[in-house]
Amino acid sequence: MSLTRNAEATASQAANSRWLELLARAGFIGYGVVHLLFAWLALQIAFGGSGGKSGDQSGALGTLAEQPLGKFLCVAIAVGMLAMAIWQALEAAVGHRAERDKERLVERIASAARTLVYLYFAWTAWKVFSNAGSSSAEQQEALTGKLMTSAGGRWLVGLAGLVLAAIGIGLVVYGWRKKFEKHLKTGEMSPHTRTLARRLGMAGYIAKGVAYGIAGLLVVVAAVNYDPEQARGLDAALRALRDQSYGPFLLALVALGIACFGAYCFLQSRYRKV
């Protein structure tokens, strides 16, 4: 029992580290930059192409890497994302003590999920820096193809698609109900800044939810039709949305929402409770 308490005390002390806080806040800036680039790629897909770049996070980071000092920025983003992953892993282990039992459990699960997301971003940024591998869309297609050839693989792919679609719906609800505000230091904000954060957060989470929801449905369709090419993640979701009636206009709205999320990340770097 004392060993568990000592472990929790050590984790809590690590979570309150000033250096970890500074790195995590810097990570939010990198997270915002990636989403702004992602939004730019989505806008290019809507109106004529993306220069061969995948319409997802790896494409956004690849665009960044081609700029002056771009590879250095990719490393900085990887470090920031890793710090954010460590922070959220500690939150999942011993954090959210201000919440009630059920709410704390939900928040700890959410922190665990964010840990995986930030680790994925850190790995993607490092991979782009080292020029390793293909885009995440191509990797997802290859992985889906392998799974579909295994026993029960199509069921696993379909289940993964349903989970991704559920995450998309969750993000829409999260944004619409403005649940993100409880993680912000709203008391330190001016009325104008708080209104701006609310609007950017709502637009950003809803737009991301739409993109992830479509991506999840496409993965389910890929499993049903036994077609791995349809399971290309966010890139396929954006292109599928573009090909619908009024698709370019709708995709432009999604791109605008994702850009709003990028701007919201900059606010988080200052006002997020860390």
GROMACS .gro file of N, CA and C in nm, residues 108-247:
model
  420
  108ARG      N    1  -0.969   1.034  -1.687
  108ARG     CA    2  -0.845   0.956  -1.692
  108ARG      C    3  -0.839   0.871  -1.819
  109ILE      N    4  -0.953   0.817  -1.861
  109ILE     CA    5  -0.959   0.742  -1.987
  109ILE      C    6  -0.928   0.834  -2.104
  110ALA      N    7  -0.987   0.957  -2.099
  110ALA     CA    8  -0.962   1.054  -2.205
  110ALA      C    9  -0.814   1.092  -2.209
  111SER      N   10  -0.752   1.106  -2.092
  111SER     CA   11  -0.608   1.137  -2.088
  111SER      C   12  -0.526   1.024  -2.147
  112ALA      N   13  -0.566   0.901  -2.121
  112ALA     CA   14  -0.496   0.786  -2.179
  112ALA      C   15  -0.506   0.789  -2.332
  113ALA      N   16  -0.624   0.825  -2.382
  113ALA     CA   17  -0.642   0.834  -2.528
  113ALA      C   18  -0.558   0.946  -2.585
  114ARG      N   19  -0.553   1.060  -2.516
  114ARG     CA   20  -0.470   1.172  -2.563
  114ARG      C   21  -0.322   1.133  -2.564
  115THR      N   22  -0.282   1.052  -2.466
  115THR     CA   23  -0.143   1.005  -2.462
  115THR      C   24  -0.107   0.934  -2.592
  116LEU      N   25  -0.196   0.846  -2.638
  116LEU     CA   26  -0.170   0.773  -2.762
  116LEU      C   27  -0.167   0.867  -2.882
  117VAL      N   28  -0.257   0.966  -2.884
  117VAL     CA   29  -0.260   1.062  -2.994
  117VAL      C   30  -0.130   1.142  -3.000
  118TYR      N   31  -0.085   1.191  -2.885
  118TYR     CA   32   0.037   1.271  -2.883
  118TYR      C   33   0.160   1.188  -2.916
  119LEU      N   34   0.162   1.062  -2.871
  119LEU     CA   35   0.272   0.973  -2.907
  119LEU      C   36   0.275   0.950  -3.058
  120TYR      N   37   0.156   0.934  -3.117
  120TYR     CA   38   0.147   0.916  -3.262
  120TYR      C   39   0.203   1.039  -3.335
  121PHE      N   40   0.168   1.157  -3.288
  121PHE     CA   41   0.219   1.279  -3.350
  121PHE      C   42   0.370   1.290  -3.335
  122ALA      N   43   0.421   1.255  -3.216
  122ALA     CA   44   0.565   1.260  -3.194
  122ALA      C   45   0.638   1.164  -3.288
  123TRP      N   46   0.584   1.042  -3.300
  123TRP     CA   47   0.643   0.941  -3.388
  123TRP      C   48   0.638   0.987  -3.533
  124THR      N   49   0.524   1.045  -3.575
  124THR     CA   50   0.509   1.091  -3.713
  124THR      C   51   0.607   1.204  -3.743
  125ALA      N   52   0.621   1.299  -3.649
  125ALA     CA   53   0.715   1.410  -3.668
  125ALA      C   54   0.858   1.359  -3.681
  126TRP      N   55   0.895   1.262  -3.597
  126TRP     CA   56   1.030   1.206  -3.605
  126TRP      C   57   1.051   1.130  -3.736
  127LYS      N   58   0.948   1.059  -3.778
  127LYS     CA   59   0.958   0.982  -3.902
  127LYS      C   60   0.976   1.076  -4.022
  128VAL      N   61   0.902   1.188  -4.022
  128VAL     CA   62   0.917   1.286  -4.130
  128VAL      C   63   1.057   1.346  -4.127
  129PHE      N   64   1.106   1.375  -4.008
  129PHE     CA   65   1.241   1.430  -3.994
  129PHE      C   66   1.346   1.336  -4.052
  130SER      N   67   1.329   1.207  -4.025
  130SER     CA   68   1.428   1.109  -4.069
  130SER      C   69   1.399   1.053  -4.208
  131ASN      N   70   1.295   1.109  -4.276
  131ASN     CA   71   1.258   1.065  -4.412
  131ASN      C   72   1.230   0.916  -4.419
  132ALA      N   73   1.168   0.862  -4.316
  132ALA     CA   74   1.143   0.718  -4.310
  132ALA      C   75   0.999   0.686  -4.348
  133GLY      N   76   0.983   0.585  -4.432
  133GLY     CA   77   0.852   0.528  -4.456
  133GLY      C   78   0.763   0.610  -4.547
  134SER      N   79   0.640   0.563  -4.560
  134SER     CA   80   0.540   0.626  -4.645
  134SER      C   81   0.447   0.710  -4.561
  135SER      N   82   0.347   0.769  -4.625
  135SER     CA   83   0.250   0.851  -4.553
  135SER      C   84   0.162   0.763  -4.465
  136SER      N   85   0.096   0.826  -4.368
  136SER     CA   86   0.009   0.751  -4.279
  136SER      C   87  -0.109   0.691  -4.354
  137ALA      N   88  -0.154   0.757  -4.461
  137ALA     CA   89  -0.263   0.703  -4.541
  137ALA      C   90  -0.220   0.572  -4.607
  138GLU      N   91  -0.099   0.570  -4.665
  138GLU     CA   92  -0.049   0.448  -4.728
  138GLU      C   93  -0.026   0.338  -4.626
  139GLN      N   94   0.024   0.376  -4.508
  139GLN     CA   95   0.047   0.277  -4.403
  139GLN      C   96  -0.084   0.217  -4.356
  140GLN      N   97  -0.187   0.301  -4.342
  140GLN     CA   98  -0.316   0.249  -4.298
  140GLN      C   99  -0.375   0.155  -4.401
  141GLU      N  100  -0.359   0.189  -4.530
  141GLU     CA  101  -0.409   0.100  -4.635
  141GLU      C  102  -0.337  -0.035  -4.630
  142ALA      N  103  -0.204  -0.031  -4.612
  142ALA     CA  104  -0.127  -0.155  -4.606
  142ALA      C  105  -0.166  -0.239  -4.485
  143LEU      N  106  -0.181  -0.174  -4.370
  143LEU     CA  107  -0.219  -0.245  -4.249
  143LEU      C  108  -0.358  -0.307  -4.263
  144THR      N  109  -0.450  -0.231  -4.321
  144THR     CA  110  -0.586  -0.281  -4.341
  144THR      C  111  -0.585  -0.402  -4.433
  145GLY      N  112  -0.504  -0.394  -4.540
  145GLY     CA  113  -0.495  -0.506  -4.632
  145GLY      C  114  -0.444  -0.631  -4.564
  146LYS      N  115  -0.342  -0.618  -4.476
  146LYS     CA  116  -0.290  -0.733  -4.403
  146LYS      C  117  -0.394  -0.791  -4.308
  147LEU      N  118  -0.464  -0.703  -4.238
  147LEU     CA  119  -0.565  -0.750  -4.144
  147LEU      C  120  -0.677  -0.825  -4.214
  148MET      N  121  -0.716  -0.777  -4.332
  148MET     CA  122  -0.827  -0.839  -4.403
  148MET      C  123  -0.794  -0.979  -4.451
  149THR      N  124  -0.666  -1.009  -4.466
  149THR     CA  125  -0.628  -1.143  -4.511
  149THR      C  126  -0.616  -1.242  -4.396
  150SER      N  127  -0.622  -1.192  -4.272
  150SER     CA  128  -0.611  -1.279  -4.155
  150SER      C  129  -0.749  -1.323  -4.109
  151ALA      N  130  -0.752  -1.427  -4.028
  151ALA     CA  131  -0.879  -1.479  -3.977
  151ALA      C  132  -0.945  -1.374  -3.888
  152GLY      N  133  -1.067  -1.341  -3.920
  152GLY     CA  134  -1.139  -1.241  -3.842
  152GLY      C  135  -1.090  -1.099  -3.863
  153GLY      N  136  -0.999  -1.081  -3.959
  153GLY     CA  137  -0.940  -0.949  -3.981
  153GLY      C  138  -1.041  -0.844  -4.022
  154ARG      N  139  -1.137  -0.884  -4.108
  154ARG     CA  140  -1.236  -0.786  -4.154
  154ARG      C  141  -1.321  -0.737  -4.038
  155TRP      N  142  -1.348  -0.826  -3.942
  155TRP     CA  143  -1.425  -0.785  -3.824
  155TRP      C  144  -1.346  -0.683  -3.742
  156LEU      N  145  -1.215  -0.707  -3.728
  156LEU     CA  146  -1.131  -0.614  -3.653
  156LEU      C  147  -1.125  -0.478  -3.722
  157VAL      N  148  -1.113  -0.480  -3.855
  157VAL     CA  149  -1.108  -0.355  -3.930
  157VAL      C  150  -1.241  -0.280  -3.915
  158GLY      N  151  -1.352  -0.354  -3.927
  158GLY     CA  152  -1.483  -0.293  -3.910
  158GLY      C  153  -1.500  -0.234  -3.771
  159LEU      N  154  -1.453  -0.307  -3.668
  159LEU     CA  155  -1.463  -0.258  -3.531
  159LEU      C  156  -1.379  -0.132  -3.514
  160ALA      N  157  -1.259  -0.130  -3.572
  160ALA     CA  158  -1.174  -0.012  -3.564
  160ALA      C  159  -1.242   0.108  -3.630
  161GLY      N  160  -1.311   0.082  -3.742
  161GLY     CA  161  -1.383   0.190  -3.808
  161GLY      C  162  -1.495   0.245  -3.722
  162LEU      N  163  -1.567   0.155  -3.654
  162LEU     CA  164  -1.676   0.199  -3.565
  162LEU      C  165  -1.621   0.281  -3.449
  163VAL      N  166  -1.506   0.238  -3.395
  163VAL     CA  167  -1.444   0.313  -3.286
  163VAL      C  168  -1.404   0.452  -3.333
  164LEU      N  169  -1.344   0.459  -3.453
  164LEU     CA  170  -1.302   0.588  -3.507
  164LEU      C  171  -1.423   0.679  -3.532
  165ALA      N  172  -1.532   0.620  -3.585
  165ALA     CA  173  -1.654   0.698  -3.607
  165ALA      C  174  -1.711   0.747  -3.473
  166ALA      N  175  -1.705   0.661  -3.370
  166ALA     CA  176  -1.754   0.700  -3.237
  166ALA      C  177  -1.671   0.815  -3.181
  167ILE      N  178  -1.539   0.810  -3.204
  167ILE     CA  179  -1.452   0.919  -3.160
  167ILE      C  180  -1.492   1.049  -3.229
  168GLY      N  181  -1.522   1.039  -3.359
  168GLY     CA  182  -1.566   1.156  -3.434
  168GLY      C  183  -1.693   1.215  -3.375
  169ILE      N  184  -1.790   1.129  -3.345
  169ILE     CA  185  -1.916   1.176  -3.285
  169ILE      C  186  -1.888   1.239  -3.148
  170GLY      N  187  -1.799   1.174  -3.072
  170GLY     CA  188  -1.763   1.226  -2.941
  170GLY      C  189  -1.700   1.365  -2.949
  171LEU      N  190  -1.615   1.386  -3.049
  171LEU     CA  191  -1.553   1.516  -3.066
  171LEU      C  192  -1.656   1.624  -3.101
  172VAL      N  193  -1.754   1.587  -3.185
  172VAL     CA  194  -1.860   1.682  -3.220
  172VAL      C  195  -1.938   1.721  -3.094
  173VAL      N  196  -1.977   1.621  -3.015
  173VAL     CA  197  -2.052   1.648  -2.893
  173VAL      C  198  -1.968   1.730  -2.795
  174TYR      N  199  -1.840   1.693  -2.782
  174TYR     CA  200  -1.747   1.762  -2.693
  174TYR      C  201  -1.737   1.910  -2.729
  175GLY      N  202  -1.728   1.936  -2.859
  175GLY     CA  203  -1.719   2.074  -2.903
  175GLY      C  204  -1.850   2.148  -2.890
  176TRP      N  205  -1.961   2.084  -2.928
  176TRP     CA  206  -2.092   2.149  -2.925
  176TRP      C  207  -2.132   2.186  -2.782
  177ARG      N  208  -2.099   2.098  -2.687
  177ARG     CA  209  -2.136   2.123  -2.547
  177ARG      C  210  -2.029   2.204  -2.471
  178LYS      N  211  -1.926   2.244  -2.544
  178LYS     CA  212  -1.819   2.331  -2.490
  178LYS      C  213  -1.753   2.271  -2.366
  179LYS      N  214  -1.736   2.138  -2.366
  179LYS     CA  215  -1.675   2.073  -2.250
  179LYS      C  216  -1.527   2.105  -2.237
  180PHE      N  217  -1.466   2.152  -2.344
  180PHE     CA  218  -1.324   2.184  -2.341
  180PHE      C  219  -1.294   2.301  -2.248
  181GLU      N  220  -1.395   2.382  -2.219
  181GLU     CA  221  -1.372   2.502  -2.138
  181GLU      C  222  -1.326   2.470  -1.996
  182LYS      N  223  -1.366   2.354  -1.945
  182LYS     CA  224  -1.329   2.321  -1.807
  182LYS      C  225  -1.181   2.295  -1.792
  183HIS      N  226  -1.111   2.275  -1.904
  183HIS     CA  227  -0.966   2.253  -1.898
  183HIS      C  228  -0.887   2.383  -1.915
  184LEU      N  229  -0.958   2.494  -1.929
  184LEU     CA  230  -0.892   2.623  -1.950
  184LEU      C  231  -0.895   2.708  -1.823
  185LYS      N  232  -0.797   2.794  -1.809
  185LYS     CA  233  -0.794   2.889  -1.699
  185LYS      C  234  -0.879   3.011  -1.739
  186THR      N  235  -1.009   2.989  -1.742
  186THR     CA  236  -1.100   3.095  -1.789
  186THR      C  237  -1.097   3.217  -1.699
  187GLY      N  238  -1.063   3.198  -1.571
  187GLY     CA  239  -1.058   3.310  -1.480
  187GLY      C  240  -0.947   3.409  -1.514
  188GLU      N  241  -0.847   3.364  -1.588
  188GLU     CA  242  -0.736   3.452  -1.627
  188GLU      C  243  -0.761   3.518  -1.763
  189MET      N  244  -0.874   3.485  -1.826
  189MET     CA  245  -0.904   3.538  -1.959
  189MET      C  246  -0.988   3.665  -1.949
  190SER      N  247  -0.967   3.753  -2.044
  190SER     CA  248  -1.057   3.866  -2.059
  190SER      C  249  -1.186   3.816  -2.123
  191PRO      N  250  -1.297   3.889  -2.112
  191PRO     CA  251  -1.422   3.845  -2.177
  191PRO      C  252  -1.405   3.819  -2.326
  192HIS      N  253  -1.327   3.903  -2.393
  192HIS     CA  254  -1.305   3.886  -2.537
  192HIS      C  255  -1.229   3.757  -2.565
  193THR      N  256  -1.123   3.731  -2.487
  193THR     CA  257  -1.043   3.610  -2.508
  193THR      C  258  -1.125   3.485  -2.479
  194ARG      N  259  -1.209   3.488  -2.376
  194ARG     CA  260  -1.291   3.373  -2.343
  194ARG      C  261  -1.391   3.344  -2.455
  195THR      N  262  -1.451   3.449  -2.510
  195THR     CA  263  -1.543   3.430  -2.622
  195THR      C  264  -1.471   3.373  -2.743
  196LEU      N  265  -1.352   3.425  -2.770
  196LEU     CA  266  -1.272   3.375  -2.884
  196LEU      C  267  -1.237   3.228  -2.864
  197ALA      N  268  -1.193   3.192  -2.742
  197ALA     CA  269  -1.158   3.053  -2.714
  197ALA      C  270  -1.278   2.962  -2.732
  198ARG      N  271  -1.394   3.006  -2.687
  198ARG     CA  272  -1.516   2.925  -2.700
  198ARG      C  273  -1.550   2.901  -2.846
  199ARG      N  274  -1.544   3.005  -2.926
  199ARG     CA  275  -1.580   2.992  -3.068
  199ARG      C  276  -1.478   2.908  -3.144
  200LEU      N  277  -1.351   2.931  -3.119
  200LEU     CA  278  -1.248   2.851  -3.187
  200LEU      C  279  -1.255   2.705  -3.145
  201GLY      N  280  -1.276   2.680  -3.016
  201GLY     CA  281  -1.284   2.543  -2.967
  201GLY      C  282  -1.403   2.469  -3.025
  202MET      N  283  -1.519   2.534  -3.027
  202MET     CA  284  -1.639   2.471  -3.084
  202MET      C  285  -1.618   2.436  -3.229
  203ALA      N  286  -1.574   2.535  -3.308
  203ALA     CA  287  -1.554   2.510  -3.452
  203ALA      C  288  -1.448   2.403  -3.475
  204GLY      N  289  -1.340   2.408  -3.397
  204GLY     CA  290  -1.230   2.314  -3.416
  204GLY      C  291  -1.267   2.172  -3.383
  205TYR      N  292  -1.328   2.149  -3.268
  205TYR     CA  293  -1.363   2.012  -3.229
  205TYR      C  294  -1.472   1.954  -3.319
  206ILE      N  295  -1.568   2.036  -3.358
  206ILE     CA  296  -1.674   1.986  -3.446
  206ILE      C  297  -1.617   1.947  -3.583
  207ALA      N  298  -1.528   2.032  -3.638
  207ALA     CA  299  -1.468   2.002  -3.768
  207ALA      C  300  -1.383   1.875  -3.761
  208LYS      N  301  -1.304   1.861  -3.656
  208LYS     CA  302  -1.224   1.739  -3.641
  208LYS      C  303  -1.315   1.617  -3.626
  209GLY      N  304  -1.424   1.633  -3.553
  209GLY     CA  305  -1.518   1.523  -3.535
  209GLY      C  306  -1.578   1.478  -3.667
  210VAL      N  307  -1.614   1.574  -3.751
  210VAL     CA  308  -1.669   1.540  -3.883
  210VAL      C  309  -1.566   1.462  -3.964
  211ALA      N  310  -1.441   1.509  -3.965
  211ALA     CA  311  -1.336   1.442  -4.043
  211ALA      C  312  -1.312   1.300  -3.992
  212TYR      N  313  -1.301   1.283  -3.860
  212TYR     CA  314  -1.277   1.150  -3.804
  212TYR      C  315  -1.399   1.059  -3.822
  213GLY      N  316  -1.518   1.117  -3.812
  213GLY     CA  317  -1.639   1.036  -3.831
  213GLY      C  318  -1.647   0.980  -3.972
  214ILE      N  319  -1.617   1.064  -4.073
  214ILE     CA  320  -1.618   1.017  -4.211
  214ILE      C  321  -1.509   0.912  -4.232
  215ALA      N  322  -1.391   0.937  -4.175
  215ALA     CA  323  -1.281   0.839  -4.188
  215ALA      C  324  -1.322   0.705  -4.130
  216GLY      N  325  -1.390   0.706  -4.014
  216GLY     CA  326  -1.435   0.581  -3.953
  216GLY      C  327  -1.536   0.508  -4.039
  217LEU      N  328  -1.630   0.581  -4.096
  217LEU     CA  329  -1.730   0.518  -4.183
  217LEU      C  330  -1.664   0.456  -4.306
  218LEU      N  331  -1.562   0.523  -4.360
  218LEU     CA  332  -1.492   0.469  -4.476
  218LEU      C  333  -1.419   0.339  -4.441
  219VAL      N  334  -1.364   0.333  -4.319
  219VAL     CA  335  -1.297   0.209  -4.276
  219VAL      C  336  -1.399   0.096  -4.266
  220VAL      N  337  -1.518   0.127  -4.214
  220VAL     CA  338  -1.624   0.026  -4.205
  220VAL      C  339  -1.663  -0.021  -4.345
  221VAL      N  340  -1.680   0.073  -4.437
  221VAL     CA  341  -1.715   0.039  -4.575
  221VAL      C  342  -1.606  -0.046  -4.638
  222ALA      N  343  -1.480  -0.013  -4.609
  222ALA     CA  344  -1.368  -0.092  -4.662
  222ALA      C  345  -1.375  -0.236  -4.613
  223ALA      N  346  -1.412  -0.254  -4.486
  223ALA     CA  347  -1.423  -0.389  -4.432
  223ALA      C  348  -1.539  -0.465  -4.497
  224VAL      N  349  -1.650  -0.397  -4.516
  224VAL     CA  350  -1.767  -0.461  -4.577
  224VAL      C  351  -1.739  -0.499  -4.723
  225ASN      N  352  -1.676  -0.407  -4.796
  225ASN     CA  353  -1.649  -0.429  -4.939
  225ASN      C  354  -1.518  -0.500  -4.968
  226TYR      N  355  -1.442  -0.531  -4.861
  226TYR     CA  356  -1.312  -0.595  -4.876
  226TYR      C  357  -1.223  -0.514  -4.970
  227ASP      N  358  -1.213  -0.381  -4.941
  227ASP     CA  359  -1.139  -0.289  -5.027
  227ASP      C  360  -1.047  -0.202  -4.942
  228PRO      N  361  -0.922  -0.243  -4.917
  228PRO     CA  362  -0.830  -0.166  -4.833
  228PRO      C  363  -0.804  -0.024  -4.883
  229GLU      N  364  -0.820   0.000  -5.014
  229GLU     CA  365  -0.792   0.133  -5.067
  229GLU      C  366  -0.886   0.238  -5.011
  230GLN      N  367  -1.005   0.195  -4.964
  230GLN     CA  368  -1.099   0.290  -4.906
  230GLN      C  369  -1.060   0.328  -4.763
  231ALA      N  370  -0.970   0.252  -4.702
  231ALA     CA  371  -0.932   0.275  -4.563
  231ALA      C  372  -0.801   0.352  -4.556
  232ARG      N  373  -0.802   0.474  -4.606
  232ARG     CA  374  -0.682   0.557  -4.607
  232ARG      C  375  -0.691   0.673  -4.508
  233GLY      N  376  -0.772   0.655  -4.404
  233GLY     CA  377  -0.776   0.752  -4.296
  233GLY      C  378  -0.831   0.888  -4.336
  234LEU      N  379  -0.772   0.993  -4.279
  234LEU     CA  380  -0.822   1.128  -4.299
  234LEU      C  381  -0.809   1.173  -4.444
  235ASP      N  382  -0.703   1.130  -4.511
  235ASP     CA  383  -0.685   1.168  -4.651
  235ASP      C  384  -0.804   1.123  -4.735
  236ALA      N  385  -0.844   0.997  -4.718
  236ALA     CA  386  -0.960   0.945  -4.793
  236ALA      C  387  -1.088   1.015  -4.750
  237ALA      N  388  -1.099   1.046  -4.621
  237ALA     CA  389  -1.220   1.113  -4.572
  237ALA      C  390  -1.236   1.250  -4.637
  238LEU      N  391  -1.127   1.325  -4.646
  238LEU     CA  392  -1.134   1.458  -4.707
  238LEU      C  393  -1.169   1.449  -4.855
  239ARG      N  394  -1.108   1.353  -4.925
  239ARG     CA  395  -1.134   1.339  -5.067
  239ARG      C  396  -1.276   1.287  -5.093
  240ALA      N  397  -1.326   1.201  -5.005
  240ALA     CA  398  -1.463   1.152  -5.018
  240ALA      C  399  -1.562   1.267  -4.999
  241LEU      N  400  -1.535   1.352  -4.901
  241LEU     CA  401  -1.622   1.467  -4.878
  241LEU      C  402  -1.619   1.563  -4.997
  242ARG      N  403  -1.503   1.583  -5.056
  242ARG     CA  404  -1.490   1.671  -5.172
  242ARG      C  405  -1.572   1.623  -5.291
  243ASP      N  406  -1.585   1.491  -5.306
  243ASP     CA  407  -1.653   1.434  -5.422
  243ASP      C  408  -1.805   1.432  -5.410
  244GLN      N  409  -1.860   1.481  -5.298
  244GLN     CA  410  -2.004   1.485  -5.280
  244GLN      C  411  -2.061   1.614  -5.340
  245SER      N  412  -2.196   1.622  -5.348
  245SER     CA  413  -2.260   1.746  -5.390
  245SER      C  414  -2.221   1.857  -5.295
  246TYR      N  415  -2.182   1.970  -5.350
  246TYR     CA  416  -2.132   2.084  -5.271
  246TYR      C  417  -2.009   2.045  -5.189
  247GLY      N  418  -1.941   1.937  -5.230
  247GLY     CA  419  -1.828   1.885  -5.154
  247GLY      C  420  -1.716   1.986  -5.132
   0.00000   0.00000   0.00000
